[in-house]
Short mmCIF file of C-alpha atoms in Angstrom, two decimals:
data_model
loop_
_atom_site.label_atom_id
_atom_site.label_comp_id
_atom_site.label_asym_id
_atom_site.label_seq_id
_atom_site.Cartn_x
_atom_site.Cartn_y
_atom_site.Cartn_z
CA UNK A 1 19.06 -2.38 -3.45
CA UNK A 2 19.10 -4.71 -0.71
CA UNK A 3 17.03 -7.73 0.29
CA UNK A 4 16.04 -5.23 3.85
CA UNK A 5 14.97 -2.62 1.42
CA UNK A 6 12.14 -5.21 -0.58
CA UNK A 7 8.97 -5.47 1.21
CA UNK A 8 6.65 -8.41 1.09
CA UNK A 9 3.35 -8.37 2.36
CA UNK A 10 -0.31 -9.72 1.47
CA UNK A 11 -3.55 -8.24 0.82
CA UNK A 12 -6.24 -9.65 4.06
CA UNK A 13 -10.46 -9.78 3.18
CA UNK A 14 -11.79 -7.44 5.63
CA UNK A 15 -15.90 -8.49 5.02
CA UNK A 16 -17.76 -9.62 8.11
CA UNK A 17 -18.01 -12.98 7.17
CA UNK A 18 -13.82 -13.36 6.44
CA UNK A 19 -13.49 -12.21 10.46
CA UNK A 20 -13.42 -15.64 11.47
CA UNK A 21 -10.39 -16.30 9.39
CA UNK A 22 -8.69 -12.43 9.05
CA UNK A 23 -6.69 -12.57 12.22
CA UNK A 24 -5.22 -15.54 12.37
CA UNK A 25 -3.94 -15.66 8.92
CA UNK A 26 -2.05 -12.11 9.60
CA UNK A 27 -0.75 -13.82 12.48
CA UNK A 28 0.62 -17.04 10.66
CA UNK A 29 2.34 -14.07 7.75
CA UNK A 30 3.80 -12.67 10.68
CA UNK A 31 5.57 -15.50 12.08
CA UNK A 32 6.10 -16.63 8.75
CA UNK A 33 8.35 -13.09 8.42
CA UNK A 34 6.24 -11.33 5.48
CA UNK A 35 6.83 -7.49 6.31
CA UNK A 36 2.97 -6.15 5.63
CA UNK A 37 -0.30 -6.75 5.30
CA UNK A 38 -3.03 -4.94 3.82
CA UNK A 39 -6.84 -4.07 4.36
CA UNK A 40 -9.46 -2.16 1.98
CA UNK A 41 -10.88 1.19 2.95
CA UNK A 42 -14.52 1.36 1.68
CA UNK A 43 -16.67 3.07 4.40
CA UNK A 44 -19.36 2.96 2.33
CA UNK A 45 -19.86 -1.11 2.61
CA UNK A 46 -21.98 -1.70 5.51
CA UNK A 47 -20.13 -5.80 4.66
CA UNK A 48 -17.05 -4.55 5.40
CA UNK A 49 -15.26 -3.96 8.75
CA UNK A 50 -13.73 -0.66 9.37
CA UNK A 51 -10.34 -0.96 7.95
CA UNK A 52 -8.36 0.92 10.87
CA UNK A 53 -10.93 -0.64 13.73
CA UNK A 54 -9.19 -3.98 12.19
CA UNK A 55 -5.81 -2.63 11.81
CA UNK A 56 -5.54 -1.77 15.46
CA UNK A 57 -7.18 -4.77 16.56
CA UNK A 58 -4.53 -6.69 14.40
CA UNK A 59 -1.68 -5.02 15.52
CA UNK A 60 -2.37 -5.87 18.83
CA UNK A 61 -2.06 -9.21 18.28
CA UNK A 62 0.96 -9.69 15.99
CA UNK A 63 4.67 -8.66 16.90
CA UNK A 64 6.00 -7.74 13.72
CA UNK A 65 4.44 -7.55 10.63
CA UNK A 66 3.09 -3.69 9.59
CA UNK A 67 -0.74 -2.98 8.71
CA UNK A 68 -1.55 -0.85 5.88
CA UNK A 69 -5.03 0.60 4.70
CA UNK A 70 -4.61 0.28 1.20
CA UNK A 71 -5.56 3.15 0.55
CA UNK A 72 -7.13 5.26 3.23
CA UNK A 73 -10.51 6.31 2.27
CA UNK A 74 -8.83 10.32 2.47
CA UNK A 75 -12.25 12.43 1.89
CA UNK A 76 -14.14 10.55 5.00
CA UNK A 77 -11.09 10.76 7.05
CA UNK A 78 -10.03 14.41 7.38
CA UNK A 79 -6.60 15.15 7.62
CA UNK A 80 -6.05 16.61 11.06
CA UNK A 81 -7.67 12.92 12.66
CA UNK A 82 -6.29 10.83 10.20
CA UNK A 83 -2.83 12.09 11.32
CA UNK A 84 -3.60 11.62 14.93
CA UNK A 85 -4.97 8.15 14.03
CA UNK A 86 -1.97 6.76 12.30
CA UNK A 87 0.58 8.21 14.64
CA UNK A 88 -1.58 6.52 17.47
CA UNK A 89 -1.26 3.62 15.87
CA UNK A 90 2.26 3.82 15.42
CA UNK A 91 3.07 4.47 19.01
CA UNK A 92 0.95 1.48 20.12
CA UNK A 93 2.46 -0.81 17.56
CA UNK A 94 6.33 -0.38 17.54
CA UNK A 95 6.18 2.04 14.46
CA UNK A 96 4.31 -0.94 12.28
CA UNK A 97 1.81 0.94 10.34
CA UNK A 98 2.39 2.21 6.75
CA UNK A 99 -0.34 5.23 6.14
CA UNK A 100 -2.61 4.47 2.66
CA UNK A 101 -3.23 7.66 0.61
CA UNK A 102 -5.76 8.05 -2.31
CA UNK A 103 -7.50 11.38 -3.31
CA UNK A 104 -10.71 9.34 -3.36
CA UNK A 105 -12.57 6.98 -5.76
CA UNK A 106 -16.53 6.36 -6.19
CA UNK A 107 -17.23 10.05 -5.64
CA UNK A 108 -21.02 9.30 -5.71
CA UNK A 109 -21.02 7.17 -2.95
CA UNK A 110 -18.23 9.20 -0.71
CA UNK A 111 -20.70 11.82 -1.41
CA UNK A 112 -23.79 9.70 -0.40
CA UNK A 113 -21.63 9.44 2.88
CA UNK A 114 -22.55 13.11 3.42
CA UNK A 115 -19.13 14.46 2.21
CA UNK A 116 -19.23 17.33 0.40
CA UNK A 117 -18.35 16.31 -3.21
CA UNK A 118 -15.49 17.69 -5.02
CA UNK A 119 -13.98 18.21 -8.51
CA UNK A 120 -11.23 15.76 -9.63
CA UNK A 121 -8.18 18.33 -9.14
CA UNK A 122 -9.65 19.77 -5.81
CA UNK A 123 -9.75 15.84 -5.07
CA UNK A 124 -6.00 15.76 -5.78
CA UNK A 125 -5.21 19.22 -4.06
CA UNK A 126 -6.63 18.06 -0.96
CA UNK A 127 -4.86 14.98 -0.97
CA UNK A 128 -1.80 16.81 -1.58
CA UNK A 129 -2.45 18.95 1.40
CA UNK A 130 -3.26 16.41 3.82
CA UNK A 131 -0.04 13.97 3.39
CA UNK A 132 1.72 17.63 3.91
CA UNK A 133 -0.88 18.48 7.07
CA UNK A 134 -0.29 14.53 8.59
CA UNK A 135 3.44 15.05 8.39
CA UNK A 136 3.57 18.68 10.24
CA UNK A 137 1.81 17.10 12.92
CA UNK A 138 3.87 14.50 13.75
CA UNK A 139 7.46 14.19 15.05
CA UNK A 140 7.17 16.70 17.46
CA UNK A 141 8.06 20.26 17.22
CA UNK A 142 6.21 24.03 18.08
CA UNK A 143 2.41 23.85 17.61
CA UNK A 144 1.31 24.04 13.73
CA UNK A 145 -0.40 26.55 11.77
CA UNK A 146 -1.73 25.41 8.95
CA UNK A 147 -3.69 27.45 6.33
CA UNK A 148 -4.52 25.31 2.84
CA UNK A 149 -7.53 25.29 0.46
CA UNK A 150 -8.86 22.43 2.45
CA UNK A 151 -7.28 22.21 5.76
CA UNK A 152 -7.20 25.18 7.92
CA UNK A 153 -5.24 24.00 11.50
CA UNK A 154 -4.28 26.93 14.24
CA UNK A 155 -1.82 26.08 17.11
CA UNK A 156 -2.07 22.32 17.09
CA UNK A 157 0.45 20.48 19.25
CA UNK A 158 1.73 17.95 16.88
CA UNK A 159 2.33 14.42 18.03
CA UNK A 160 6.47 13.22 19.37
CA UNK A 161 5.57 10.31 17.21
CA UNK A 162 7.00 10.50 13.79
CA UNK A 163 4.97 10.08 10.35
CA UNK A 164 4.54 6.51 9.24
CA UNK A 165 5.73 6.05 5.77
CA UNK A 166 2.92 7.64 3.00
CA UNK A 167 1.88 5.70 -0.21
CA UNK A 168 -0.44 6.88 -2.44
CA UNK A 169 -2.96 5.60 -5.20
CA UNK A 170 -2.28 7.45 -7.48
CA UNK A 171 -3.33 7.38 -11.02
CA UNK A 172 -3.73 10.63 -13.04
CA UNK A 173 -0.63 12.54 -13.88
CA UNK A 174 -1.83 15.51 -11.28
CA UNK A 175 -1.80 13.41 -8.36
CA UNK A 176 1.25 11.17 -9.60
CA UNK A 177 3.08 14.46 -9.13
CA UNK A 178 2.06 15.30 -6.04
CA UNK A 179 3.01 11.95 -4.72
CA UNK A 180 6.64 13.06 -6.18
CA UNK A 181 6.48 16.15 -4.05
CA UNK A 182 5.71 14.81 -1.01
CA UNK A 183 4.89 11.25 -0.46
CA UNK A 184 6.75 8.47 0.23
CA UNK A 185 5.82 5.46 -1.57
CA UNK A 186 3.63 4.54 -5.05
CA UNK A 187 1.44 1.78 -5.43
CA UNK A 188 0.29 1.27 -9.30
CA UNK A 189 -2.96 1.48 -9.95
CA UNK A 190 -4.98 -1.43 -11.38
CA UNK A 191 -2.70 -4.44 -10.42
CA UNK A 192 -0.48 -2.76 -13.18
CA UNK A 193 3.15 -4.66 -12.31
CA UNK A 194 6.57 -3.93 -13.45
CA UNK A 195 6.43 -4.31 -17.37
CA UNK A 196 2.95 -2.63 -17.90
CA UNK A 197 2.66 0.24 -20.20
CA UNK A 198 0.95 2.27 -16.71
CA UNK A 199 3.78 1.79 -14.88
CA UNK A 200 6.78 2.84 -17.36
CA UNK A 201 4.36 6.29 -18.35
CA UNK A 202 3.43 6.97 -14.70
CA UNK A 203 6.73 6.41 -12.87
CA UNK A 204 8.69 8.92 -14.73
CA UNK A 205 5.89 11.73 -13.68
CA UNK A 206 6.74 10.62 -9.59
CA UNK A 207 10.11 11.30 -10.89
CA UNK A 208 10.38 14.23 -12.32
CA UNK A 209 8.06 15.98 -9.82
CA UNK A 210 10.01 14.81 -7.25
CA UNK A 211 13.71 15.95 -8.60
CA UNK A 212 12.15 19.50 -9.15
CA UNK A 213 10.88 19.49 -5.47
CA UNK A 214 15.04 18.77 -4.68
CA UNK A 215 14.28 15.68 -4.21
CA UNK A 216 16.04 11.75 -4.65
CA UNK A 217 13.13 9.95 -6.80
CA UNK A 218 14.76 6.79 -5.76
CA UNK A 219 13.84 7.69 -2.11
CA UNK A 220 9.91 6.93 -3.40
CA UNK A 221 8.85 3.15 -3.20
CA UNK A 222 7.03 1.43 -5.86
CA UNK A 223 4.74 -1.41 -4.24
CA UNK A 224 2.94 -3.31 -6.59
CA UNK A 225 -0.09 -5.05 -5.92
CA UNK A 226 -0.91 -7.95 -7.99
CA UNK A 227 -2.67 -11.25 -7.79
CA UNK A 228 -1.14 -14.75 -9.40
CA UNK A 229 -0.89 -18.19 -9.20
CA UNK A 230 1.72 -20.71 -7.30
CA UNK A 231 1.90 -23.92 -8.91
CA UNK A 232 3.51 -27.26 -8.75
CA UNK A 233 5.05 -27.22 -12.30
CA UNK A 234 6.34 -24.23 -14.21
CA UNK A 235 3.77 -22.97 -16.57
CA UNK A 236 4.19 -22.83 -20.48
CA UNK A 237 2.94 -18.65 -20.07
CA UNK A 238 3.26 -16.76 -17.14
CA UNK A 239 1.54 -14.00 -18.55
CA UNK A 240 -2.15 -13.78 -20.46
CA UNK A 241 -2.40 -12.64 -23.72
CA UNK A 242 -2.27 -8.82 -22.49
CA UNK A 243 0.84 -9.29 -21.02
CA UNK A 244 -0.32 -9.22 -17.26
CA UNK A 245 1.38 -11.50 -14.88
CA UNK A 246 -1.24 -14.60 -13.98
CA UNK A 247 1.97 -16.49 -11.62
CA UNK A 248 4.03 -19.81 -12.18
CA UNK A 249 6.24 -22.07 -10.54
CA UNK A 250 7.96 -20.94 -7.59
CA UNK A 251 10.72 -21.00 -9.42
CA UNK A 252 9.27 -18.76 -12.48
CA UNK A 253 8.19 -16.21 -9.65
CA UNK A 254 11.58 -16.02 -8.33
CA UNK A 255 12.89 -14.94 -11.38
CA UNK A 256 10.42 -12.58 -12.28
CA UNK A 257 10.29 -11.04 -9.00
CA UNK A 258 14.14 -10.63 -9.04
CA UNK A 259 14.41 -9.39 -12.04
CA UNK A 260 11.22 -7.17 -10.96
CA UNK A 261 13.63 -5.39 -8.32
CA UNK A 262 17.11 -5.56 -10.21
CA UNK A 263 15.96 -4.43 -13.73
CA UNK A 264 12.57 -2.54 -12.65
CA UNK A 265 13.70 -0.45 -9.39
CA UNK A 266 10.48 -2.47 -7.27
CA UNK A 267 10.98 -2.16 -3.83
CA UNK A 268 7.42 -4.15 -2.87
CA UNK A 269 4.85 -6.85 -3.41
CA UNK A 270 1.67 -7.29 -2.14
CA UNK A 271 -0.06 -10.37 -3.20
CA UNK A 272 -3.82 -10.50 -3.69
CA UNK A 273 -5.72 -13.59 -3.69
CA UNK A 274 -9.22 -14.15 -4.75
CA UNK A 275 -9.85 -16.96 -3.03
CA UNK A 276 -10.61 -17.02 0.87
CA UNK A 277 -10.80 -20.32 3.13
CA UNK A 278 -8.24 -22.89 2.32
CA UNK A 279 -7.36 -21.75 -1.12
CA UNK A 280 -6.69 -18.87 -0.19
CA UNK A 281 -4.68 -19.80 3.38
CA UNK A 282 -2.49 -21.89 0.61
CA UNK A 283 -1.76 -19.84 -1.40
CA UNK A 284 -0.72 -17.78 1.18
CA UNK A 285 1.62 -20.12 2.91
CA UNK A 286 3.28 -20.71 -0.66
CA UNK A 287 3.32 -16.74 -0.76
CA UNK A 288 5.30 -16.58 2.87
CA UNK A 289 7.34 -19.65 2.66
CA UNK A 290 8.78 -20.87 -0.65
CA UNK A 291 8.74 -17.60 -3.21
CA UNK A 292 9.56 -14.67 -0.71
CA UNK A 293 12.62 -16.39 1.24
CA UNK A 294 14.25 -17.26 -2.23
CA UNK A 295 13.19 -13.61 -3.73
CA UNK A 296 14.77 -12.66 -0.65
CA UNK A 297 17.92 -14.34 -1.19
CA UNK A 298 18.38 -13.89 -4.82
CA UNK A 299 18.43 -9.90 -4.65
CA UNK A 300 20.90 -10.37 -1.86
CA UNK A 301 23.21 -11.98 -4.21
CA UNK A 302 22.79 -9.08 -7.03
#
């Protein structure tokens, strides 16, 4: 794998009172080269800005870096708009926007959002359908007919513009699959990274489902999101006592990170940061400027 195949990005604060600071720190990533950012989709948060309201807003203001809602809130966002949404987007941006799946978490309040509530594997057969529905209608073609369990479409014109790149949520084995089948990208659940027990039992279900669908697993991303520290010094542990990843020395992420892609197959990082305000602008800087240029480098050299 190349260093062009890796994607870096960070995860942005998207509450009312981060606004202030939101765009231009997506604006320094960008001209600091990071490849993505990211922005949460809870609809439910009256705190929280509308994650593709921001996204657009962003993307009008930066030049290269891609916005991602991570994931897309899929129950209060049916299919047949979402897809018009995020090919909008992608038009109006230069092809920079990376489309966020999940088959929906915190049922009880996506139902208290007036959407009818369903079973966990309708959840997942919905969200199944609608990466298929989002990609018919885009790229062009004859008008679409669509007739699913969910999403019922007659003789819509699908967009010239073609589908942004799909990652998915996914957790449970039923949904894993379908992200074989037809998505694009993975992002483990629960800031699980490279060496956790969720991703070496979840990654072969993407996998297999996608070799019996014909086709090339190694075609489907794995992102990770994860926070961590950047210090100074190197640091006796770089992970806690359960084995998760807690950061180092620039140095000690370079290594990991490396090895993350060589030995691991990762093709993406998305940093998260607790902190907002200056820690958090540091960290980010570190983030942009020391570890990804040298993760960057040492994969090229692999």
């Amino acid at each position: 794998m190349s260093a062009h195949d890796v994607v870096f990005g960070f995860g942005a604060h998207s509450g009312v009172e981060d606004l202030p600071e939101l765009l231009p720190m997506v604006q320094q990533a960008d001209r600091d080269g990071l490849d993505i950012f990211t922005l949460s989709d809870h609809p439910h948060l009256g705190g929280r800005v509308d994650a593709y309201a921001a996204l657009g807003f962003i993307l009008g203001r930066t030049r290269h870096i891609a916005g991602f809602a991570n994931v897309t809130n899929l129950p209060t966002r049916p299919a047949p708009m979402l897809a018009r949404m995020v090919t909008s987007l992608s038009a109006l941006s230069g092809g920079r926007i990376v489309l966020g799946m999940g088959a929906g978490g915190l049922w009880d309040r996506i139902a208290d959002m007036g959407v009818p509530l369903l079973s966990p594997g309708d959840a997942v057969n919905a969200f199944e359908e609608a990466i298929v529905l989002v990609k018919l209608l885009s790229g062009g073609g004859p008008p679409v007919t669509y007739q699913g369990k969910h999403y019922q479409v007659n003789q819509i014109e699908p967009a010239p513009v073609p589908a942004p790149p799909v990652w998915t949520g996914s957790v449970g084995r039923k949904s894993l699959a379908a992200t074989g089948r037809v998505a694009d990208g993975w992002i483990p659940g629960h800031a699980a990274d490279w060496l956790s027990r969720r991703y070496r039992t979840s990654r072969p279900v993407i996998d297999e489902a996608a070799a019996s669908a014909g086709r090339d697993p190694r075609e489907i991303r794995t992102v990770f999101n994860f926070p961590g520290r950047i210090t100074d010094r190197p640091m006796p542990a770089t992970r806690d006592a359960e084995g998760r990843w807690i950061g180092g020395s620039v140095g000690q992420w370079v290594e990991e990170l490396t090895g993350a892609v060589v030995e691991h197959g990762a093709s993406g990082f998305t940093l998260f940061s607790a902190d907002q305000g200056a820690p958090g602008r540091t960290l980010l800087a570190r983030w942009a400027q020391d570890v990804v240029p040298a993760v960057r480098e040492a994969v090229a050299k692999q």
